[in-house]
Structure formats: C-alpha cells, structure tokens
Amino acid sequence: MTELSTPAAGTPARVVRQRDRHRTGPRRAWRLPSGACLVLVLAACAPAASVAEAPHGDDPVCASVVLALPDRLGDLPRLHTTSQASAAWGTATVPVVLRCGVEVPGPTTVHCVSVQTPDGPSIDWLAVPDDAASQGTTAWTFTTYGRDPAVEVRVPAAVASTRSTAFLDTIGPAIAKVAATRACL
C-alpha cells in the first residue's frame, strides 16, 4: 500500500506519495544512460550480411586488409558481417561482399584487369561474370591476382546494374596491404 504524507501545520496542503519522492532524483539520472543503452542494443540488432568465411580468413594479413577498408563504397554504407576477414556494403539482402583469404588463383586465361588505386599501386583482379544473368544484368566476382592471401569481391547483379564496379579503386589501398608477387600480362 502507498503511504501518504500529510503536510505539517502551516504548510500548503499537498499530498505526496512516499514512493514518488524517491523516484524524482535517481530516475532522471538513469534516463540518459538507458537511452545510450537503447542505441547500443538497436545497433547490435542491425541486420548483418551473411558471409561464409574464406578458407584462409585467419591469415593475419587479412586483419590488416579489413581494418583498412573504407566505411562506404560510393553511396553504399558498410555493414556488419557474420564472419572474420570479411566486409560488406549496401543492404543486408543485396550486399557487395569482400572476403580475404580465398584460394590463391594460379596461372589462368581468365580476363585480368589492372585497377589503379588513388595515389597508390595498381591492383590486378581476375574479373569473372556470373553465368546466370538475370534480367540483362550480370553479377561479378573479382579475385586479386598475384597476391597471397587472395581477396575476393562479389558484386550482385542488382548493384552492378545501377552502379559501376569502378569502386574497386576505393578498396585498392586496403588490398595493397597484401604484397604483390605476380602481375597480369
């Protein structure tokens, strides 16, 4: 039961519940921290892009690569991912996905392109279109050539149809953390 205090003689008639006296001070002090906690909880609940871990994702060089990646690829924001040595940009349902530590490609006849990084070295990529083109657009897989560990970037058709894949130059400085041992011919 709630206890009521009654005013002393000569004081204005005001009834205050005993329980409410203790709430006014401490409760206000907790408003800000609980608001901050709410932001942290909501951020933790943000959808993550599901990414399969690369076979050699535990290579220490991959940590350097991932830490050096940009927060945005053009207008695509960076997302949380479900595996180490990976990154994603865009939306959780249709992300551009990077995985470090994929199998290193050997000599190949696959189309190899050199992409000059801003103020840095050029990065060689094997460019492989997805065989299953949907509605006239193609998904692409780019794998670094001549670097160990190798890095793979998958660009879904929905992204490739509305944006250029020229953003590979944006991630070039991070990829350059892996030493080049060979180059495209």
PDB file of C-alpha atoms in Angstrom:
ATOM      1  CA  MET A   1       0.000   0.000   0.000  1.00  0.00           C
ATOM      2  CA  THR A   2       1.223   3.517  -0.730  1.00  0.00           C
ATOM      3  CA  GLU A   3       1.965   5.664   2.284  1.00  0.00           C
ATOM      4  CA  LEU A   4       0.822   9.241   2.138  1.00  0.00           C
ATOM      5  CA  SER A   5       2.469  12.081   3.953  1.00  0.00           C
ATOM      6  CA  THR A   6       0.348  14.865   5.247  1.00  0.00           C
ATOM      7  CA  PRO A   7       1.514  18.441   5.426  1.00  0.00           C
ATOM      8  CA  ALA A   8       2.613  19.912   8.729  1.00  0.00           C
ATOM      9  CA  ALA A   9       0.607  22.699  10.224  1.00  0.00           C
ATOM     10  CA  GLY A  10       1.035  25.942   8.327  1.00  0.00           C
ATOM     11  CA  THR A  11       2.288  24.366   5.053  1.00  0.00           C
ATOM     12  CA  PRO A  12       0.288  24.247   1.828  1.00  0.00           C
ATOM     13  CA  ALA A  13      -1.953  21.250   1.528  1.00  0.00           C
ATOM     14  CA  ARG A  14      -0.133  18.901  -0.798  1.00  0.00           C
ATOM     15  CA  VAL A  15      -0.167  15.175  -0.649  1.00  0.00           C
ATOM     16  CA  VAL A  16       2.885  13.360  -1.957  1.00  0.00           C
ATOM     17  CA  ARG A  17       3.132   9.649  -2.201  1.00  0.00           C
ATOM     18  CA  GLN A  18       6.153   8.374  -0.362  1.00  0.00           C
ATOM     19  CA  ARG A  19       7.180   6.198  -3.326  1.00  0.00           C
ATOM     20  CA  ASP A  20       7.260   9.214  -5.698  1.00  0.00           C
ATOM     21  CA  ARG A  21       9.744  11.115  -3.509  1.00  0.00           C
ATOM     22  CA  HIS A  22      12.440   8.550  -4.249  1.00  0.00           C
ATOM     23  CA  ARG A  23      11.756   8.437  -7.961  1.00  0.00           C
ATOM     24  CA  THR A  24      12.325  12.019  -8.925  1.00  0.00           C
ATOM     25  CA  GLY A  25      16.090  12.165  -8.308  1.00  0.00           C
ATOM     26  CA  PRO A  26      17.508   8.780  -9.278  1.00  0.00           C
ATOM     27  CA  ARG A  27      15.124   8.157 -12.168  1.00  0.00           C
ATOM     28  CA  ARG A  28      16.216  11.286 -14.011  1.00  0.00           C
ATOM     29  CA  ALA A  29      19.848  10.259 -13.674  1.00  0.00           C
ATOM     30  CA  TRP A  30      19.132   6.960 -15.442  1.00  0.00           C
ATOM     31  CA  ARG A  31      17.357   8.441 -18.455  1.00  0.00           C
ATOM     32  CA  LEU A  32      20.481   9.302 -20.379  1.00  0.00           C
ATOM     33  CA  PRO A  33      22.347   6.038 -19.843  1.00  0.00           C
ATOM     34  CA  SER A  34      19.307   3.930 -20.698  1.00  0.00           C
ATOM     35  CA  GLY A  35      18.872   5.973 -23.883  1.00  0.00           C
ATOM     36  CA  ALA A  36      22.501   5.280 -24.765  1.00  0.00           C
ATOM     37  CA  CYS A  37      21.962   1.598 -23.996  1.00  0.00           C
ATOM     38  CA  LEU A  38      18.964   1.567 -26.304  1.00  0.00           C
ATOM     39  CA  VAL A  39      21.108   2.888 -29.148  1.00  0.00           C
ATOM     40  CA  LEU A  40      23.719   0.193 -28.492  1.00  0.00           C
ATOM     41  CA  VAL A  41      21.086  -2.530 -28.352  1.00  0.00           C
ATOM     42  CA  LEU A  42      19.485  -1.357 -31.594  1.00  0.00           C
ATOM     43  CA  ALA A  43      22.877  -1.168 -33.311  1.00  0.00           C
ATOM     44  CA  ALA A  44      23.615  -4.714 -32.203  1.00  0.00           C
ATOM     45  CA  CYS A  45      20.292  -5.823 -33.668  1.00  0.00           C
ATOM     46  CA  ALA A  46      21.014  -4.242 -37.056  1.00  0.00           C
ATOM     47  CA  PRO A  47      20.966  -6.918 -39.710  1.00  0.00           C
ATOM     48  CA  ALA A  48      24.340  -8.348 -40.635  1.00  0.00           C
ATOM     49  CA  ALA A  49      25.288  -9.577 -44.071  1.00  0.00           C
ATOM     50  CA  SER A  50      25.674 -13.339 -44.005  1.00  0.00           C
ATOM     51  CA  VAL A  51      29.143 -14.117 -45.347  1.00  0.00           C
ATOM     52  CA  ALA A  52      30.808 -17.521 -45.495  1.00  0.00           C
ATOM     53  CA  GLU A  53      34.306 -17.433 -44.054  1.00  0.00           C
ATOM     54  CA  ALA A  54      37.123 -17.840 -46.565  1.00  0.00           C
ATOM     55  CA  PRO A  55      39.339 -20.940 -46.160  1.00  0.00           C
ATOM     56  CA  HIS A  56      42.364 -18.832 -45.169  1.00  0.00           C
ATOM     57  CA  GLY A  57      40.494 -15.996 -43.455  1.00  0.00           C
ATOM     58  CA  ASP A  58      42.586 -16.457 -40.337  1.00  0.00           C
ATOM     59  CA  ASP A  59      45.704 -15.163 -42.127  1.00  0.00           C
ATOM     60  CA  PRO A  60      46.967 -12.158 -40.088  1.00  0.00           C
ATOM     61  CA  VAL A  61      47.359 -10.066 -43.252  1.00  0.00           C
ATOM     62  CA  CYS A  62      43.578 -10.307 -43.740  1.00  0.00           C
ATOM     63  CA  ALA A  63      43.054  -8.424 -40.478  1.00  0.00           C
ATOM     64  CA  SER A  64      45.164  -5.560 -41.863  1.00  0.00           C
ATOM     65  CA  VAL A  65      43.148  -5.558 -45.070  1.00  0.00           C
ATOM     66  CA  VAL A  66      39.760  -5.485 -43.323  1.00  0.00           C
ATOM     67  CA  LEU A  67      40.836  -2.762 -40.896  1.00  0.00           C
ATOM     68  CA  ALA A  68      41.957  -0.548 -43.797  1.00  0.00           C
ATOM     69  CA  LEU A  69      38.692  -0.857 -45.778  1.00  0.00           C
ATOM     70  CA  PRO A  70      36.508   2.233 -46.248  1.00  0.00           C
ATOM     71  CA  ASP A  71      33.208   2.783 -44.441  1.00  0.00           C
ATOM     72  CA  ARG A  72      31.474   3.443 -47.767  1.00  0.00           C
ATOM     73  CA  LEU A  73      31.770   2.302 -51.368  1.00  0.00           C
ATOM     74  CA  GLY A  74      30.337   5.299 -53.147  1.00  0.00           C
ATOM     75  CA  ASP A  75      26.843   5.595 -51.685  1.00  0.00           C
ATOM     76  CA  LEU A  76      26.848   2.056 -50.219  1.00  0.00           C
ATOM     77  CA  PRO A  77      27.297   2.015 -46.425  1.00  0.00           C
ATOM     78  CA  ARG A  78      29.410  -0.637 -44.736  1.00  0.00           C
ATOM     79  CA  LEU A  79      27.533  -3.435 -42.975  1.00  0.00           C
ATOM     80  CA  HIS A  80      28.349  -5.824 -40.167  1.00  0.00           C
ATOM     81  CA  THR A  81      29.207  -9.339 -41.376  1.00  0.00           C
ATOM     82  CA  THR A  82      28.876 -12.794 -39.850  1.00  0.00           C
ATOM     83  CA  SER A  83      32.487 -13.936 -40.375  1.00  0.00           C
ATOM     84  CA  GLN A  84      36.024 -12.743 -39.820  1.00  0.00           C
ATOM     85  CA  ALA A  85      38.153 -11.372 -42.644  1.00  0.00           C
ATOM     86  CA  SER A  86      35.082 -10.126 -44.475  1.00  0.00           C
ATOM     87  CA  ALA A  87      33.299  -6.876 -45.205  1.00  0.00           C
ATOM     88  CA  ALA A  88      30.078  -5.892 -46.932  1.00  0.00           C
ATOM     89  CA  TRP A  89      28.489  -2.716 -48.233  1.00  0.00           C
ATOM     90  CA  GLY A  90      24.945  -1.941 -49.354  1.00  0.00           C
ATOM     91  CA  THR A  91      21.975  -3.732 -47.819  1.00  0.00           C
ATOM     92  CA  ALA A  92      21.920  -6.982 -45.849  1.00  0.00           C
ATOM     93  CA  THR A  93      19.799  -8.597 -48.575  1.00  0.00           C
ATOM     94  CA  VAL A  94      21.907  -7.476 -51.582  1.00  0.00           C
ATOM     95  CA  PRO A  95      25.422  -6.649 -50.368  1.00  0.00           C
ATOM     96  CA  VAL A  96      28.711  -6.209 -52.146  1.00  0.00           C
ATOM     97  CA  VAL A  97      30.832  -8.762 -50.247  1.00  0.00           C
ATOM     98  CA  LEU A  98      34.599  -8.871 -49.726  1.00  0.00           C
ATOM     99  CA  ARG A  99      36.320 -11.986 -48.345  1.00  0.00           C
ATOM    100  CA  CYS A 100      40.008 -12.134 -47.603  1.00  0.00           C
ATOM    101  CA  GLY A 101      41.749 -15.498 -47.571  1.00  0.00           C
ATOM    102  CA  VAL A 102      40.131 -17.183 -50.573  1.00  0.00           C
ATOM    103  CA  GLU A 103      42.156 -19.685 -52.587  1.00  0.00           C
ATOM    104  CA  VAL A 104      45.013 -18.043 -54.487  1.00  0.00           C
ATOM    105  CA  PRO A 105      44.418 -18.387 -58.238  1.00  0.00           C
ATOM    106  CA  GLY A 106      47.225 -19.869 -60.273  1.00  0.00           C
ATOM    107  CA  PRO A 107      48.053 -19.076 -63.885  1.00  0.00           C
ATOM    108  CA  THR A 108      44.818 -18.588 -65.790  1.00  0.00           C
ATOM    109  CA  THR A 109      43.250 -17.391 -69.017  1.00  0.00           C
ATOM    110  CA  VAL A 110      40.501 -15.539 -67.112  1.00  0.00           C
ATOM    111  CA  HIS A 111      40.241 -11.850 -68.001  1.00  0.00           C
ATOM    112  CA  CYS A 112      42.704  -9.949 -65.782  1.00  0.00           C
ATOM    113  CA  VAL A 113      42.383  -6.196 -65.243  1.00  0.00           C
ATOM    114  CA  SER A 114      44.707  -3.764 -63.506  1.00  0.00           C
ATOM    115  CA  VAL A 115      42.968  -1.108 -61.431  1.00  0.00           C
ATOM    116  CA  GLN A 116      44.985   1.930 -60.390  1.00  0.00           C
ATOM    117  CA  THR A 117      44.343   2.938 -56.775  1.00  0.00           C
ATOM    118  CA  PRO A 118      44.108   6.623 -55.900  1.00  0.00           C
ATOM    119  CA  ASP A 119      47.652   7.737 -55.021  1.00  0.00           C
ATOM    120  CA  GLY A 120      48.855   4.153 -54.841  1.00  0.00           C
ATOM    121  CA  PRO A 121      49.785   0.973 -56.645  1.00  0.00           C
ATOM    122  CA  SER A 122      47.649  -0.817 -59.176  1.00  0.00           C
ATOM    123  CA  ILE A 123      45.824  -3.964 -58.102  1.00  0.00           C
ATOM    124  CA  ASP A 124      45.341  -6.863 -60.533  1.00  0.00           C
ATOM    125  CA  TRP A 125      41.912  -8.527 -60.495  1.00  0.00           C
ATOM    126  CA  LEU A 126      40.513 -11.560 -62.252  1.00  0.00           C
ATOM    127  CA  ALA A 127      37.048 -10.479 -63.447  1.00  0.00           C
ATOM    128  CA  VAL A 128      34.534 -13.322 -63.765  1.00  0.00           C
ATOM    129  CA  PRO A 129      30.919 -12.662 -64.784  1.00  0.00           C
ATOM    130  CA  ASP A 130      28.230 -14.833 -63.221  1.00  0.00           C
ATOM    131  CA  ASP A 131      26.823 -17.302 -65.761  1.00  0.00           C
ATOM    132  CA  ALA A 132      23.275 -16.804 -64.506  1.00  0.00           C
ATOM    133  CA  ALA A 133      22.489 -13.305 -65.758  1.00  0.00           C
ATOM    134  CA  SER A 134      19.150 -12.055 -64.519  1.00  0.00           C
ATOM    135  CA  GLN A 135      17.070  -9.524 -66.426  1.00  0.00           C
ATOM    136  CA  GLY A 136      20.001  -8.495 -68.595  1.00  0.00           C
ATOM    137  CA  THR A 137      22.306  -7.722 -65.660  1.00  0.00           C
ATOM    138  CA  THR A 138      25.263  -9.745 -64.507  1.00  0.00           C
ATOM    139  CA  ALA A 139      26.776 -10.377 -61.118  1.00  0.00           C
ATOM    140  CA  TRP A 140      30.574 -10.230 -60.974  1.00  0.00           C
ATOM    141  CA  THR A 141      33.277 -11.863 -58.902  1.00  0.00           C
ATOM    142  CA  PHE A 142      36.641 -10.133 -58.733  1.00  0.00           C
ATOM    143  CA  THR A 143      39.602 -12.018 -57.236  1.00  0.00           C
ATOM    144  CA  THR A 144      43.015 -10.493 -56.696  1.00  0.00           C
ATOM    145  CA  TYR A 145      45.718 -11.935 -58.895  1.00  0.00           C
ATOM    146  CA  GLY A 146      49.322 -12.294 -57.723  1.00  0.00           C
ATOM    147  CA  ARG A 147      48.635 -11.733 -54.009  1.00  0.00           C
ATOM    148  CA  ASP A 148      48.654 -14.221 -51.145  1.00  0.00           C
ATOM    149  CA  PRO A 149      46.256 -14.228 -49.348  1.00  0.00           C
ATOM    150  CA  ALA A 150      43.841 -13.598 -52.184  1.00  0.00           C
ATOM    151  CA  VAL A 151      40.863 -11.285 -51.793  1.00  0.00           C
ATOM    152  CA  GLU A 152      37.500 -11.819 -53.473  1.00  0.00           C
ATOM    153  CA  VAL A 153      34.823  -9.192 -54.099  1.00  0.00           C
ATOM    154  CA  ARG A 154      31.359 -10.298 -55.203  1.00  0.00           C
ATOM    155  CA  VAL A 155      29.130  -7.679 -56.774  1.00  0.00           C
ATOM    156  CA  PRO A 156      25.485  -8.791 -57.109  1.00  0.00           C
ATOM    157  CA  ALA A 157      23.595  -8.073 -60.334  1.00  0.00           C
ATOM    158  CA  ALA A 158      21.286  -5.628 -58.546  1.00  0.00           C
ATOM    159  CA  VAL A 159      24.294  -3.483 -57.616  1.00  0.00           C
ATOM    160  CA  ALA A 160      26.164  -3.918 -60.926  1.00  0.00           C
ATOM    161  CA  SER A 161      23.064  -2.850 -62.873  1.00  0.00           C
ATOM    162  CA  THR A 162      22.847   0.536 -61.125  1.00  0.00           C
ATOM    163  CA  ARG A 163      26.482   1.303 -60.266  1.00  0.00           C
ATOM    164  CA  SER A 164      29.863   0.997 -61.857  1.00  0.00           C
ATOM    165  CA  THR A 165      32.262  -1.563 -60.428  1.00  0.00           C
ATOM    166  CA  ALA A 166      34.894   1.177 -60.536  1.00  0.00           C
ATOM    167  CA  PHE A 167      34.704   1.249 -56.727  1.00  0.00           C
ATOM    168  CA  LEU A 168      37.436  -1.397 -56.808  1.00  0.00           C
ATOM    169  CA  ASP A 169      39.878   1.506 -56.832  1.00  0.00           C
ATOM    170  CA  THR A 170      38.430   2.664 -53.488  1.00  0.00           C
ATOM    171  CA  ILE A 171      39.402  -0.590 -51.767  1.00  0.00           C
ATOM    172  CA  GLY A 172      42.765  -0.724 -53.539  1.00  0.00           C
ATOM    173  CA  PRO A 173      44.782   0.852 -50.685  1.00  0.00           C
ATOM    174  CA  ALA A 174      43.480  -1.832 -48.299  1.00  0.00           C
ATOM    175  CA  ILE A 175      44.232  -4.611 -50.803  1.00  0.00           C
ATOM    176  CA  ALA A 176      47.746  -3.215 -51.219  1.00  0.00           C
ATOM    177  CA  LYS A 177      48.431  -4.411 -47.641  1.00  0.00           C
ATOM    178  CA  VAL A 178      48.929  -7.833 -49.301  1.00  0.00           C
ATOM    179  CA  ALA A 179      52.253  -7.905 -51.146  1.00  0.00           C
ATOM    180  CA  ALA A 180      52.110  -8.475 -54.910  1.00  0.00           C
ATOM    181  CA  THR A 181      54.116 -11.432 -56.215  1.00  0.00           C
ATOM    182  CA  ARG A 182      52.830 -11.577 -59.822  1.00  0.00           C
ATOM    183  CA  ALA A 183      51.042  -9.297 -62.255  1.00  0.00           C
ATOM    184  CA  CYS A 184      48.586  -9.525 -65.135  1.00  0.00           C
ATOM    185  CA  LEU A 185      50.178  -9.978 -68.542  1.00  0.00           C
TER     186      LEU A 185
END
